[in-house]
Amino acid sequence: MVKVNGEVVDAKGKSVTELLIEEKYDEKRVVVEINEVIVPKKDYASVIIKDGDVIEIVSFVGGG
Amino acid sequence: MKTGEKELIEALKKRHGEELAGTFLESSVAICGLGGLGSNIAIALARSGVGRLILIDFDRVDVSNLHRQQYKTSQVGMLKAEALKENLKEIAPFVKLECYAEKVTEENAARLLEKASIVIEAFDKAEEKAKLVNFALENMPDKIIIGGSGMAGGGSGNLIRVRRIRKNFYLCGDNKTEVGGGERLFAPRVMMCASLMALTALRIIMGEMEE
């Protein structure tokens, strides 16, 4: 079971890049944390999500 | 006659108490982006007695900024870093200011943010916000980051809140309303988010980080 922002999502075996596309996030606007560790941007394509991972995705909106 | 720095610090000590005023005066906060969020945050923190502010923005004051940013008509065309310095010098001359009219990059971030224990992301564009927060979280694990996301439109102010995303990252805003697509920016709502970001910084300085 993989949790993304508190919800169960079928993400096991996918890369962070694939998850972001499926969940309709813009890769350039997010911060991603897996099991409380920040995933560096450059690793989004290579990090593969494992069973039991707890993922937090924070997406910024413009304005300031 | 100008009110002296000593007098202002004495007044702060009376307000906050000697110990807390001292804690604030010893603290150092960097504000990245001096627009609607950053200019308001800077003024709130300076008035509160934060001793050192590092102010970073490469942009100049434009007439279109005046509806929400803490600049004056006489300052249109000035570098925001310089204009804000001028304003803060009048409001709180005891605050040590480091002003940089530069764009924050991966190359200069360590140098610009070196003295800050708290880094506030106050940019306008979502991509720039994400870039700075990612960089800081990846490379500066000892600093606390406060970001702003979602303060456009005329929605209820009650939707603007602070969330502690991880131990060293707080995010303020409604997380939703984006500028553009029909949404505008109104001074009170932008100021609410800015105020919440400034308050979060003060609470962290006071050691209250449980939110």
CSV table of C-alpha atoms in Angstrom, one decimal:
chain,number,residue,atom,x,y,z
A,1,MET,CA,0.0,0.0,0.0
A,2,VAL,CA,1.3,3.4,-1.0
A,3,LYS,CA,-0.1,6.6,0.5
A,4,VAL,CA,0.0,9.9,-1.3
A,5,ASN,CA,-1.0,12.9,0.7
A,6,GLY,CA,-2.9,10.6,3.0
A,7,GLU,CA,-4.8,8.8,0.3
A,8,VAL,CA,-4.1,5.2,-0.9
A,9,VAL,CA,-2.8,5.3,-4.4
A,10,ASP,CA,-1.8,2.5,-6.7
A,11,ALA,CA,1.8,3.8,-7.2
A,12,LYS,CA,4.0,0.8,-6.4
A,13,GLY,CA,6.7,0.3,-9.0
A,14,LYS,CA,6.2,3.7,-10.6
A,15,SER,CA,8.8,6.4,-10.7
A,16,VAL,CA,8.1,9.8,-9.0
A,17,THR,CA,7.9,11.3,-12.5
A,18,GLU,CA,5.2,8.8,-13.5
A,19,LEU,CA,3.3,9.4,-10.3
A,20,LEU,CA,3.3,13.2,-10.8
A,21,ILE,CA,2.0,12.8,-14.4
A,22,GLU,CA,-0.8,10.4,-13.3
A,23,GLU,CA,-1.8,12.6,-10.4
A,24,LYS,CA,-1.7,15.7,-12.7
A,25,TYR,CA,1.0,17.6,-11.0
A,26,ASP,CA,3.4,19.9,-12.7
A,27,GLU,CA,6.9,18.7,-11.9
A,28,LYS,CA,8.3,22.2,-11.9
A,29,ARG,CA,5.9,23.3,-9.1
A,30,VAL,CA,6.2,20.6,-6.6
A,31,VAL,CA,8.2,19.5,-3.5
A,32,VAL,CA,8.1,15.7,-3.0
A,33,GLU,CA,8.9,13.9,0.2
A,34,ILE,CA,9.0,10.1,0.5
A,35,ASN,CA,9.0,8.7,4.1
A,36,GLU,CA,10.0,12.2,5.3
A,37,VAL,CA,13.0,12.5,3.0
A,38,ILE,CA,13.0,15.2,0.3
A,39,VAL,CA,13.4,13.7,-3.2
A,40,PRO,CA,15.9,15.7,-5.2
A,41,LYS,CA,14.5,17.0,-8.5
A,42,LYS,CA,17.2,15.2,-10.5
A,43,ASP,CA,16.1,11.9,-9.0
A,44,TYR,CA,12.4,12.1,-9.9
A,45,ALA,CA,12.8,9.7,-12.9
A,46,SER,CA,15.0,7.2,-11.2
A,47,VAL,CA,13.4,6.9,-7.7
A,48,ILE,CA,10.9,4.0,-7.8
A,49,ILE,CA,8.1,3.9,-5.3
A,50,LYS,CA,8.0,0.9,-3.0
A,51,ASP,CA,5.2,-0.8,-1.1
A,52,GLY,CA,4.7,1.0,2.2
A,53,ASP,CA,6.0,4.3,1.0
A,54,VAL,CA,4.3,7.4,2.5
A,55,ILE,CA,4.5,10.2,0.0
A,56,GLU,CA,3.8,13.9,0.4
A,57,ILE,CA,3.5,16.2,-2.6
A,58,VAL,CA,3.3,19.9,-2.1
A,59,SER,CA,2.3,21.9,-5.2
A,60,PHE,CA,2.8,25.7,-5.3
A,61,VAL,CA,0.4,28.1,-6.9
A,62,GLY,CA,1.5,31.5,-8.2
A,63,GLY,CA,1.0,34.8,-6.5
A,64,GLY,CA,3.0,36.8,-4.0
B,1,MET,CA,13.6,65.1,15.4
B,2,LYS,CA,14.5,61.6,14.7
B,3,THR,CA,13.8,59.0,17.3
B,4,GLY,CA,17.0,57.3,18.2
B,5,GLU,CA,17.8,53.6,17.9
B,6,LYS,CA,18.4,53.3,21.6
B,7,GLU,CA,15.0,54.7,22.4
B,8,LEU,CA,13.3,52.3,20.0
B,9,ILE,CA,15.0,49.3,21.5
B,10,GLU,CA,14.1,50.4,25.0
B,11,ALA,CA,10.5,50.7,23.8
B,12,LEU,CA,10.6,47.2,22.4
B,13,LYS,CA,12.0,45.8,25.6
B,14,LYS,CA,9.1,47.4,27.5
B,15,ARG,CA,6.7,45.8,25.0
B,16,HIS,CA,8.1,42.4,24.7
B,17,GLY,CA,10.1,42.1,27.9
B,18,GLU,CA,13.8,42.2,28.1
B,19,GLU,CA,14.4,38.5,27.3
B,20,LEU,CA,12.1,38.2,24.3
B,21,ALA,CA,13.2,41.5,22.8
B,22,GLY,CA,16.8,40.3,23.1
B,23,THR,CA,15.9,37.0,21.4
B,24,PHE,CA,14.2,38.8,18.5
B,25,LEU,CA,17.1,41.2,18.1
B,26,GLU,CA,19.6,38.4,17.9
B,27,SER,CA,17.6,36.6,15.2
B,28,SER,CA,18.2,36.7,11.5
B,29,VAL,CA,15.6,36.1,8.7
B,30,ALA,CA,16.1,36.1,5.0
B,31,ILE,CA,13.2,37.2,2.7
B,32,CYS,CA,13.5,36.0,-0.9
B,33,GLY,CA,11.2,38.2,-3.1
B,34,LEU,CA,10.1,41.7,-2.0
B,35,GLY,CA,6.7,41.9,-3.6
B,36,GLY,CA,3.3,41.6,-2.0
B,37,LEU,CA,4.4,39.0,0.4
B,38,GLY,CA,8.0,40.0,1.0
B,39,SER,CA,7.6,43.7,1.5
B,40,ASN,CA,4.8,43.2,4.0
B,41,ILE,CA,6.7,40.4,5.8
B,42,ALA,CA,9.8,42.6,6.1
B,43,ILE,CA,7.9,45.5,7.7
B,44,ALA,CA,6.1,43.2,10.2
B,45,LEU,CA,9.4,41.5,11.3
B,46,ALA,CA,11.2,44.9,11.5
B,47,ARG,CA,8.5,46.4,13.7
B,48,SER,CA,8.6,43.3,15.9
B,49,GLY,CA,12.3,43.8,16.4
B,50,VAL,CA,13.9,41.0,14.4
B,51,GLY,CA,17.5,42.2,14.5
B,52,ARG,CA,18.8,41.2,11.0
B,53,LEU,CA,16.9,41.0,7.8
B,54,ILE,CA,18.4,39.8,4.6
B,55,LEU,CA,16.3,41.2,1.7
B,56,ILE,CA,16.7,39.8,-1.8
B,57,ASP,CA,14.9,40.9,-5.0
B,58,PHE,CA,16.4,41.8,-8.4
B,59,ASP,CA,13.3,43.7,-9.5
B,60,ARG,CA,12.3,47.3,-9.5
B,61,VAL,CA,9.2,49.0,-8.1
B,62,ASP,CA,6.5,49.3,-10.8
B,63,VAL,CA,3.3,51.3,-10.7
B,64,SER,CA,1.4,48.1,-10.9
B,65,ASN,CA,2.9,46.9,-7.6
B,66,LEU,CA,1.5,49.8,-5.5
B,67,HIS,CA,-1.9,48.2,-4.9
B,68,ARG,CA,-0.4,45.6,-2.6
B,69,GLN,CA,3.3,46.1,-2.0
B,70,GLN,CA,4.8,48.4,0.7
B,71,TYR,CA,6.3,51.0,-1.7
B,72,LYS,CA,5.4,54.6,-2.4
B,73,THR,CA,4.7,56.5,-5.6
B,74,SER,CA,8.0,58.3,-5.2
B,75,GLN,CA,9.8,55.0,-5.3
B,76,VAL,CA,8.5,53.8,-8.7
B,77,GLY,CA,11.6,52.7,-10.8
B,78,MET,CA,13.8,52.1,-7.7
B,79,LEU,CA,15.3,48.7,-7.0
B,80,LYS,CA,12.9,47.0,-4.5
B,81,ALA,CA,15.8,46.1,-2.3
B,82,GLU,CA,16.8,49.7,-2.1
B,83,ALA,CA,13.3,51.1,-1.7
B,84,LEU,CA,12.4,48.7,1.1
B,85,LYS,CA,15.7,49.5,2.8
B,86,GLU,CA,14.8,53.2,2.7
B,87,ASN,CA,11.3,52.5,4.2
B,88,LEU,CA,12.6,50.2,6.9
B,89,LYS,CA,15.3,52.7,7.9
B,90,GLU,CA,12.5,55.1,8.8
B,91,ILE,CA,10.4,52.5,10.5
B,92,ALA,CA,13.0,50.5,12.5
B,93,PRO,CA,16.5,52.0,12.1
B,94,PHE,CA,18.0,49.5,14.6
B,95,VAL,CA,17.4,46.5,12.2
B,96,LYS,CA,20.6,45.4,10.5
B,97,LEU,CA,19.7,45.1,6.8
B,98,GLU,CA,21.5,43.2,4.1
B,99,CYS,CA,20.0,44.1,0.8
B,100,TYR,CA,20.7,42.3,-2.4
B,101,ALA,CA,19.4,43.3,-5.8
B,102,GLU,CA,20.1,39.8,-7.2
B,103,LYS,CA,18.3,36.8,-8.5
B,104,VAL,CA,18.6,33.9,-6.1
B,105,THR,CA,20.4,31.1,-7.9
B,106,GLU,CA,21.9,27.7,-6.9
B,107,GLU,CA,25.3,29.4,-7.2
B,108,ASN,CA,24.7,32.4,-4.9
B,109,ALA,CA,22.1,31.0,-2.5
B,110,ALA,CA,24.6,29.7,0.1
B,111,ARG,CA,26.3,33.1,0.2
B,112,LEU,CA,23.1,35.2,0.3
B,113,LEU,CA,21.3,33.1,2.9
B,114,GLU,CA,24.4,32.3,5.0
B,115,LYS,CA,23.5,34.3,8.1
B,116,ALA,CA,19.8,33.5,8.2
B,117,SER,CA,18.3,30.8,10.4
B,118,ILE,CA,14.9,31.2,8.8
B,119,VAL,CA,14.5,31.6,5.0
B,120,ILE,CA,11.2,32.9,3.8
B,121,GLU,CA,10.1,32.1,0.2
B,122,ALA,CA,8.1,35.1,-1.0
B,123,PHE,CA,8.3,34.8,-4.8
B,124,ASP,CA,5.5,35.3,-7.2
B,125,LYS,CA,5.8,32.5,-9.7
B,126,ALA,CA,5.0,28.9,-8.6
B,127,GLU,CA,8.0,27.5,-10.4
B,128,GLU,CA,10.4,29.9,-8.6
B,129,LYS,CA,8.8,29.0,-5.3
B,130,ALA,CA,9.3,25.3,-5.8
B,131,LYS,CA,12.8,25.8,-7.0
B,132,LEU,CA,13.9,27.8,-4.0
B,133,VAL,CA,12.1,25.5,-1.5
B,134,ASN,CA,13.5,22.4,-3.1
B,135,PHE,CA,17.0,23.8,-3.1
B,136,ALA,CA,16.9,24.9,0.5
B,137,LEU,CA,15.4,21.6,1.7
B,138,GLU,CA,18.0,19.6,-0.2
B,139,ASN,CA,21.0,21.7,0.6
B,140,MET,CA,20.3,23.7,3.8
B,141,PRO,CA,18.9,21.2,6.3
B,142,ASP,CA,19.7,23.4,9.3
B,143,LYS,CA,17.6,26.3,8.1
B,144,ILE,CA,13.8,26.6,8.6
B,145,ILE,CA,11.9,27.4,5.4
B,146,ILE,CA,8.6,29.3,5.3
B,147,GLY,CA,6.8,29.3,2.0
B,148,GLY,CA,3.6,31.1,0.7
B,149,SER,CA,1.1,29.4,-1.7
B,150,GLY,CA,-2.4,30.6,-2.5
B,151,MET,CA,-3.4,34.2,-1.6
B,152,ALA,CA,-5.1,35.4,-4.8
B,153,GLY,CA,-8.7,36.2,-5.3
B,154,GLY,CA,-11.4,37.5,-2.9
B,155,GLY,CA,-12.1,34.3,-1.1
B,156,SER,CA,-12.5,34.1,2.7
B,157,GLY,CA,-9.5,35.0,4.8
B,158,ASN,CA,-10.4,32.1,7.0
B,159,LEU,CA,-9.0,29.8,4.3
B,160,ILE,CA,-5.5,31.1,4.7
B,161,ARG,CA,-3.6,29.0,7.2
B,162,VAL,CA,-0.2,27.6,8.1
B,163,ARG,CA,0.7,24.0,7.7
B,164,ARG,CA,3.9,22.4,9.0
B,165,ILE,CA,4.8,20.1,6.1
B,166,ARG,CA,8.0,18.7,7.7
B,167,LYS,CA,10.1,19.6,10.6
B,168,ASN,CA,11.9,22.5,8.9
B,169,PHE,CA,9.2,23.5,6.3
B,170,TYR,CA,6.1,25.5,6.9
B,171,LEU,CA,3.6,26.6,4.2
B,172,CYS,CA,1.2,29.5,4.5
B,173,GLY,CA,-1.8,30.3,2.3
B,174,ASP,CA,-5.0,28.7,1.0
B,175,ASN,CA,-2.9,26.3,-1.2
B,176,LYS,CA,-5.3,26.9,-4.0
B,177,THR,CA,-6.1,30.3,-5.4
B,178,GLU,CA,-3.6,31.2,-8.1
B,179,VAL,CA,-3.1,34.5,-9.7
B,180,GLY,CA,-4.2,34.6,-13.3
B,181,GLY,CA,-7.2,32.8,-14.7
B,182,GLY,CA,-9.5,35.6,-13.6
B,183,GLU,CA,-8.1,35.7,-10.0
B,184,ARG,CA,-6.6,39.0,-8.9
B,185,LEU,CA,-4.5,39.9,-6.0
B,186,PHE,CA,-6.0,42.1,-3.2
B,187,ALA,CA,-3.8,43.8,-0.6
B,188,PRO,CA,-5.7,42.6,2.5
B,189,ARG,CA,-5.6,38.9,1.4
B,190,VAL,CA,-1.9,39.1,0.4
B,191,MET,CA,-1.2,40.9,3.6
B,192,MET,CA,-3.0,38.2,5.6
B,193,CYS,CA,-0.7,35.5,4.1
B,194,ALA,CA,2.3,37.8,4.6
B,195,SER,CA,1.3,38.4,8.2
B,196,LEU,CA,0.9,34.7,8.8
B,197,MET,CA,4.3,34.0,7.4
B,198,ALA,CA,5.9,36.7,9.5
B,199,LEU,CA,4.0,35.4,12.6
B,200,THR,CA,5.2,31.9,11.9
B,201,ALA,CA,8.8,33.2,11.8
B,202,LEU,CA,8.3,34.9,15.2
B,203,ARG,CA,6.8,31.8,16.7
B,204,ILE,CA,9.7,29.7,15.4
B,205,ILE,CA,12.1,32.2,17.0
B,206,MET,CA,10.1,32.0,20.2
B,207,GLY,CA,10.5,28.2,20.1
B,208,GLU,CA,6.9,27.5,19.4
B,209,MET,CA,6.9,25.2,16.4
B,210,GLU,CA,4.3,22.6,17.1
B,211,GLU,CA,1.7,23.6,14.4
